[in-house]
């Protein structure tokens, strides 16, 4: 293990969170960096997508976003003031490899290097996501994730990053939420690259998983002591009634959304009950692919926000339908359901026994406003986070190996097709001035982090 890498200890602590538990926030490059065309960066599919008319609810783009590319040092100071012990951020592939492969853009690499060094200088553990949805457009022009070669290009990208930063990064997260990439990028077209072709679910998900496996090989070779995982999004899927058909429909949806990814990763096979529902062309899965995908992981990243209540549609149990949520909702229209986080952690531990679990994302969008006193009083967000921290603490008490919690997000930022309309930050971004204003929840989180969860109930 190199000196700067933090490997977590299993020691218990009085607060209910293990000592060395990582407390921090998460962001993604396209959502905060801006500088879309600076520093030698190449175009990504998001740079292209946002400029197509009608794709983003408020007509905005991430061209400037939170201007983090220029304000990174102040943003790191802010994290330090908020007692972060870790920070999860993503690397824009096209900033490092403008054409997706081949020529390395040293200016882009330097940007991430100074970020990593800046974090370490402030005592914050860097956790790096390699792919948070921003494929280089040059690779999309060659077929993107439809093209099997993209999996190898991703591994090359991972290797280039690891070669430069691997001695200082504590965790690699290969992909963020492949399920979202597949269904929103390729089925309903609400995210880049904006395609609408359900026949692509099988190929895109297989190539994403394969790219993960190949990247694991490259990362292990370059940085054998850095932990590797993937961040998957999980909803607490429950049947809407006690009818057997609804229970089966819930299982189907769980298969489509979750097991389609977790089974290959942890068991080396696609789930048998779902295979008939997702077309896989005959030459898609080649000899050795599944072994590559199922390479042992150090942790599983859990992105959890809400529950999905499911009933069987007209097509029966293989036609799952989500019942519109009632009860307390966020501005995304998502139900607030903290119990589901504990259930998710328990189920993942039971079914797959990942070595460690991290909450790689959890947070909430509310209609925050700056009040006359120049502050943002977001008691509802504090309540949301408290309940999810308590659910996590309960899961830990029951034996789940959870070792960190990353709140989504540090800053209000560009929420993809919603534009700037959804404020997930614990820090308010005043977009016209780019001023950062920590919300009340940030002050609360800082105390919780500083006490390793000791003040979570306050
Ligand atoms: O903003 C996103 C993030 O990029 C991925 N997970 C969900 C967040 C909130 O929608």
XYZ file of C-alpha atoms and ligand atoms in Angstrom:
468
model
C 0.000 0.000 0.000
C 1.410 3.435 -0.751
C 1.525 6.013 2.018
C -1.220 8.268 0.836
C -3.778 5.581 0.159
C -6.293 5.132 2.895
C -7.505 1.625 3.502
C -10.266 1.345 5.928
C -10.038 -0.446 9.170
C -12.771 -2.534 10.621
C -12.504 -1.016 14.048
C -15.755 -0.137 15.767
C -16.445 3.278 17.175
C -18.778 4.589 19.849
C -20.730 6.683 17.384
C -21.932 3.658 15.440
C -19.754 4.517 12.448
C -16.430 2.671 12.150
C -13.346 4.730 12.810
C -11.909 5.931 9.524
C -15.413 6.118 8.040
C -15.264 8.463 5.043
C -17.525 11.526 5.144
C -17.757 13.720 2.099
C -19.638 14.805 -0.966
C -19.727 13.695 -4.588
C -19.760 15.574 -7.875
C -19.319 14.840 -11.584
C -17.102 16.651 -14.070
C -19.752 17.776 -16.542
C -22.052 18.961 -13.774
C -19.549 21.340 -12.156
C -16.409 22.000 -14.181
C -17.522 24.237 -17.046
C -14.552 25.237 -19.232
C -16.094 23.045 -21.878
C -13.640 24.157 -24.541
C -10.642 25.228 -22.479
C -7.298 23.690 -21.708
C -7.272 21.491 -24.788
C -10.422 19.609 -23.793
C -12.187 17.680 -26.550
C -15.929 17.641 -27.097
C -17.969 15.097 -25.120
C -21.403 13.687 -25.889
C -22.835 16.031 -23.259
C -21.210 19.074 -24.883
C -22.963 18.029 -28.094
C -26.294 16.976 -26.540
C -26.985 20.147 -24.539
C -26.662 22.312 -27.636
C -29.373 20.405 -29.482
C -32.669 22.311 -29.177
C -35.169 21.039 -26.613
C -32.883 18.653 -24.726
C -32.521 20.616 -21.470
C -35.592 21.797 -19.535
C -34.388 25.359 -18.957
C -32.338 25.622 -22.148
C -29.104 25.803 -20.139
C -25.813 23.997 -20.764
C -22.823 22.862 -18.707
C -20.514 25.143 -20.689
C -19.821 27.115 -17.505
C -21.719 25.090 -14.864
C -20.151 25.930 -11.460
C -16.922 27.110 -13.071
C -15.119 24.629 -10.860
C -12.326 24.320 -13.439
C -11.231 27.809 -12.401
C -12.472 27.809 -8.806
C -11.246 24.366 -7.756
C -8.876 25.689 -5.100
C -11.584 27.693 -3.327
C -13.901 24.701 -3.628
C -11.319 22.483 -1.935
C -10.950 25.054 0.847
C -14.695 24.901 1.252
C -14.610 21.103 1.563
C -11.911 21.382 4.206
C -14.009 23.913 6.143
C -16.898 21.459 5.914
C -14.743 18.752 7.540
C -14.720 16.447 4.543
C -12.510 13.425 5.020
C -13.116 12.320 1.414
C -14.329 13.694 -1.899
C -15.670 11.792 -4.885
C -15.251 13.510 -8.249
C -15.095 12.369 -11.848
C -12.518 12.821 -14.550
C -13.723 14.106 -17.897
C -12.355 11.577 -20.370
C -12.247 14.184 -23.153
C -10.213 16.571 -20.982
C -7.514 13.941 -20.640
C -7.842 12.314 -24.072
C -9.545 14.863 -26.348
C -10.121 12.256 -29.077
C -10.991 9.533 -26.590
C -7.801 7.650 -27.402
C -4.248 8.307 -28.467
C -2.961 11.758 -27.651
C -2.911 12.666 -23.934
C -3.723 16.289 -23.159
C -1.195 17.124 -20.449
C -3.062 20.304 -19.483
C -6.109 18.214 -18.673
C -4.059 15.691 -16.731
C -2.421 18.579 -14.829
C -5.830 19.857 -13.820
C -6.722 16.581 -12.139
C -3.282 16.213 -10.664
C -3.513 19.559 -8.918
C -6.993 18.593 -7.712
C -5.703 15.350 -6.203
C -2.690 17.063 -4.657
C -4.901 19.870 -3.366
C -7.186 17.358 -1.688
C -4.313 15.508 -0.075
C -2.792 18.774 1.127
C -6.071 19.428 2.934
C -6.271 15.932 4.393
C -9.098 14.844 2.082
C -9.058 11.386 0.495
C -9.520 11.508 -3.309
C -11.995 8.984 -4.743
C -12.115 9.088 -8.517
C -14.957 8.149 -10.834
C -13.615 7.394 -14.278
C -16.865 7.536 -16.212
C -19.744 9.752 -15.200
C -21.522 9.794 -18.573
C -19.317 12.117 -20.652
C -18.011 9.937 -23.474
C -15.683 11.776 -25.881
C -17.739 12.733 -28.939
C -14.946 11.402 -31.156
C -15.703 7.916 -29.820
C -19.438 8.406 -30.195
C -18.728 9.186 -33.843
C -17.213 5.674 -34.062
C -20.317 4.077 -32.545
C -19.813 4.943 -28.870
C -20.819 2.191 -26.445
C -22.436 0.272 -29.318
C -18.908 -0.358 -30.510
C -17.083 -3.063 -28.558
C -13.773 -1.238 -29.144
C -14.948 1.529 -26.802
C -14.490 -0.920 -23.914
C -10.776 -1.194 -24.736
C -10.425 2.564 -25.187
C -11.934 2.994 -21.732
C -9.345 0.628 -20.267
C -6.589 2.655 -21.981
C -8.039 5.843 -20.517
C -8.138 4.226 -17.054
C -4.543 3.155 -17.433
C -3.386 6.643 -18.469
C -5.099 8.197 -15.461
C -3.794 5.544 -13.088
C -0.265 5.978 -14.383
C -0.350 9.665 -13.499
C -2.512 9.731 -10.363
C -2.617 6.199 -9.062
C -0.003 6.680 -6.378
C -2.267 9.256 -4.695
C -5.836 8.127 -5.343
C -7.516 5.923 -2.730
C -10.387 4.512 -4.759
C -11.297 4.063 -8.401
C -14.965 3.948 -9.344
C -15.021 2.718 -12.914
C -18.584 3.658 -13.852
C -21.398 5.666 -12.382
C -24.912 4.239 -12.783
C -24.721 2.170 -15.987
C -28.469 1.593 -15.683
C -29.089 5.329 -16.202
C -26.691 5.429 -19.142
C -28.505 2.547 -20.809
C -32.122 3.516 -20.242
C -31.871 7.302 -20.504
C -29.064 7.557 -23.031
C -30.371 4.835 -25.342
C -34.034 4.083 -24.610
C -35.913 7.273 -23.727
C -33.231 9.602 -25.117
C -33.417 12.103 -22.239
C -29.681 11.938 -21.670
C -26.706 11.976 -24.028
C -26.301 10.626 -26.630
C -30.109 10.921 -26.800
C -30.927 7.722 -28.715
C -34.254 5.906 -28.564
C -33.630 2.281 -29.381
C -34.580 -0.380 -26.797
C -32.725 -3.002 -28.836
C -29.500 -1.402 -27.608
C -30.036 -2.265 -23.927
C -28.210 -5.594 -24.252
C -25.205 -4.373 -26.258
C -24.694 -1.112 -24.369
C -24.893 -2.718 -20.957
C -22.565 -5.543 -21.978
C -19.987 -3.160 -23.400
C -20.157 -0.968 -20.282
C -19.659 -4.012 -18.063
C -16.868 -5.312 -20.263
C -15.171 -1.911 -20.167
C -15.345 -2.061 -16.388
C -13.668 -5.479 -16.377
C -10.937 -4.406 -18.788
C -10.375 -1.204 -16.818
C -10.041 -3.280 -13.632
C -7.231 -5.247 -15.264
C -5.471 -2.037 -16.309
C -5.949 -0.408 -12.912
C -4.775 -3.478 -10.976
C -1.655 -3.598 -13.145
C -0.861 0.091 -12.619
C -2.046 0.547 -9.033
C -2.335 -2.793 -7.281
C -3.029 -1.167 -3.914
C -5.827 1.184 -4.877
C -9.356 -0.037 -4.196
C -11.686 -0.557 -7.162
C -15.462 -0.549 -7.306
C -18.423 0.604 -9.322
C -21.260 2.950 -8.321
C -24.681 1.543 -9.161
C -28.017 3.222 -8.581
C -30.503 1.293 -6.490
C -34.112 2.108 -5.760
C -35.977 0.287 -3.009
C -38.251 -1.711 -5.295
C -41.365 -3.009 -3.564
C -44.645 -4.466 -4.823
C -47.500 -1.961 -4.631
C -49.934 -4.581 -3.260
C -49.724 -8.090 -1.835
C -50.935 -9.587 -5.125
C -48.572 -12.286 -6.373
C -48.450 -10.690 -9.842
C -47.216 -7.417 -8.340
C -44.556 -9.216 -6.303
C -43.340 -10.897 -9.485
C -43.427 -7.589 -11.357
C -41.302 -6.040 -8.609
C -38.828 -8.880 -8.993
C -38.734 -8.292 -12.740
C -38.021 -4.603 -12.311
C -35.325 -5.403 -9.773
C -33.836 -7.712 -12.394
C -33.950 -5.116 -15.152
C -32.609 -2.253 -13.070
C -30.307 -3.945 -10.566
C -29.528 -7.642 -11.072
C -28.759 -7.068 -14.758
C -25.608 -5.343 -13.503
C -24.907 -6.851 -10.087
C -25.234 -10.484 -11.183
C -22.566 -10.311 -13.909
C -20.313 -8.259 -11.621
C -20.544 -10.597 -8.657
C -21.562 -13.962 -10.109
C -20.285 -13.806 -13.689
C -23.708 -14.457 -15.269
C -26.666 -12.413 -16.449
C -29.826 -13.190 -14.417
C -31.690 -16.105 -16.001
C -35.165 -14.654 -15.491
C -34.209 -11.412 -17.256
C -32.215 -12.828 -20.179
C -35.420 -13.561 -22.168
C -36.478 -9.908 -21.755
C -33.313 -8.239 -23.064
C -32.101 -9.003 -26.569
C -28.440 -9.980 -26.766
C -27.172 -10.427 -30.361
C -25.479 -13.813 -30.876
C -21.911 -12.494 -31.082
C -22.263 -10.012 -28.215
C -20.865 -12.078 -25.352
C -17.506 -13.519 -26.325
C -15.488 -16.161 -24.618
C -13.878 -14.782 -21.460
C -16.074 -11.663 -21.240
C -18.010 -12.785 -18.196
C -14.851 -13.781 -16.330
C -13.389 -10.362 -17.137
C -16.513 -8.611 -15.864
C -16.609 -10.623 -12.634
C -13.078 -9.763 -11.511
C -13.163 -9.374 -7.706
C -14.049 -5.877 -6.479
C -12.924 -4.117 -3.317
C -16.229 -2.360 -2.793
C -19.649 -1.695 -4.222
C -20.805 1.922 -4.447
C -24.479 2.434 -3.667
C -26.321 5.446 -5.057
C -29.649 5.561 -3.268
C -32.360 8.203 -3.399
C -35.864 6.725 -3.353
C -38.318 3.836 -3.581
C -40.232 2.437 -6.574
C -43.606 0.829 -5.914
C -44.446 -1.628 -8.657
C -47.536 -3.315 -10.057
C -47.935 -5.744 -12.919
C -49.033 -4.041 -16.144
C -51.348 -5.404 -18.852
C -48.559 -7.740 -19.972
C -48.460 -9.367 -16.522
C -45.470 -9.775 -14.191
C -42.929 -9.230 -16.956
C -44.502 -5.837 -17.627
C -43.648 -3.921 -14.439
C -45.245 -0.502 -13.980
C -44.232 2.069 -11.418
C -47.057 3.470 -9.331
C -46.851 7.284 -9.053
C -45.386 8.038 -5.609
C -47.361 9.689 -2.847
C -46.157 10.970 0.499
C -43.274 13.358 0.966
C -41.673 14.089 -2.398
C -38.581 15.999 -3.456
C -38.608 18.521 -6.297
C -37.482 15.670 -8.572
C -40.821 14.031 -7.656
C -38.987 11.271 -5.772
C -40.464 9.764 -2.619
C -38.424 10.217 0.552
C -37.930 6.700 1.891
C -34.878 6.267 4.147
C -35.871 2.745 5.268
C -35.148 1.670 1.709
C -31.470 2.460 2.107
C -31.100 0.028 4.978
C -33.059 -2.611 3.052
C -30.852 -2.071 -0.002
C -27.625 -2.432 1.953
C -28.936 -5.555 3.682
C -30.010 -7.142 0.441
C -26.722 -6.411 -1.338
C -24.752 -7.853 1.537
C -26.983 -10.936 1.617
C -26.937 -11.590 -2.117
C -23.408 -10.609 -3.096
C -21.225 -10.128 0.014
C -19.187 -7.219 -1.393
C -16.115 -6.691 0.745
C -17.111 -3.114 1.521
C -20.077 -0.929 0.739
C -19.945 2.829 0.300
C -22.891 5.130 -0.083
C -21.463 6.823 -3.158
C -24.503 9.095 -3.555
C -27.457 10.138 -1.470
C -29.024 13.561 -1.286
C -32.017 15.602 -2.233
C -33.230 18.470 -4.402
C -35.466 21.037 -2.740
C -36.470 24.532 -3.883
C -33.834 26.329 -1.826
C -33.801 30.105 -1.767
C -31.440 32.702 -0.408
C -33.220 34.474 2.417
C -32.932 38.141 3.419
C -30.157 37.230 5.870
C -28.085 35.921 2.960
C -28.410 32.313 4.111
C -30.180 29.181 2.980
C -32.266 27.483 5.650
C -32.764 23.978 4.311
C -34.036 22.121 7.358
C -35.760 19.569 5.129
C -32.434 18.556 3.570
C -30.834 18.161 6.992
C -33.775 15.974 7.997
C -33.402 13.904 4.815
C -29.686 13.373 5.377
C -30.112 12.622 9.072
C -32.659 9.903 8.318
C -30.400 8.323 5.698
C -27.371 8.480 7.998
C -29.421 6.803 10.722
C -30.556 4.108 8.300
C -26.900 3.537 7.437
C -25.901 3.406 11.092
C -28.593 0.827 11.690
C -27.318 -1.255 8.777
C -23.789 -1.057 10.170
C -25.060 -2.200 13.572
C -26.624 -5.175 11.809
C -23.304 -6.122 10.274
C -23.246 -4.414 6.876
C -19.667 -3.382 5.998
C -20.408 0.252 5.100
C -17.283 2.388 5.148
C -18.219 5.797 3.812
C -20.998 8.178 2.841
C -20.809 10.709 0.011
C -23.624 13.238 -0.060
C -24.848 14.263 -3.478
C -23.773 16.972 -3.929
C -21.195 19.497 -2.781
C -22.689 22.290 -4.888
C -25.951 23.003 -6.630
C -24.991 22.080 -10.168
C -26.085 21.188 -13.689
C -28.663 18.460 -13.182
C -28.492 17.003 -16.699
C -31.742 17.340 -18.652
C -33.260 19.378 -15.782
C -30.610 22.071 -16.199
C -30.062 24.263 -13.159
C -33.631 23.900 -11.887
C -32.847 21.193 -9.320
C -30.696 22.174 -6.354
C -29.002 19.116 -4.804
C -26.093 20.961 -3.158
C -25.329 21.356 0.512
C -23.762 24.555 -0.782
C -25.919 27.024 -2.690
C -24.507 28.155 -6.023
C -25.476 31.688 -6.965
C -25.024 31.108 -10.689
C -24.820 34.754 -11.879
C -21.919 35.475 -9.478
C -20.703 31.887 -8.871
C -20.743 32.704 -5.161
C -20.858 29.598 -2.935
C -23.128 29.882 0.103
C -23.072 26.905 2.489
C -26.621 25.958 3.370
C -27.606 25.104 6.958
C -27.305 21.419 6.007
C -23.627 21.973 5.180
C -22.943 23.310 8.659
C -24.789 20.352 10.135
C -22.923 17.860 7.926
C -19.579 19.412 8.863
C -20.299 18.735 12.532
C -21.433 15.194 11.849
C -18.297 14.520 9.807
C -16.021 16.072 12.428
C -17.521 13.842 15.133
C -17.588 10.704 12.938
C -21.356 10.662 13.190
C -21.478 11.453 16.881
C -23.834 14.406 16.382
C -26.050 12.856 13.752
C -29.122 13.043 15.952
C -28.695 16.722 16.834
O -27.031 14.378 -10.487
C -27.201 12.995 -10.525
C -25.855 12.299 -10.624
O -25.127 12.742 -11.715
C -26.064 10.817 -10.749
N -26.927 10.307 -9.716
C -28.162 11.011 -9.439
C -27.900 12.488 -9.277
C -29.229 13.217 -9.005
O -30.120 13.030 -10.049
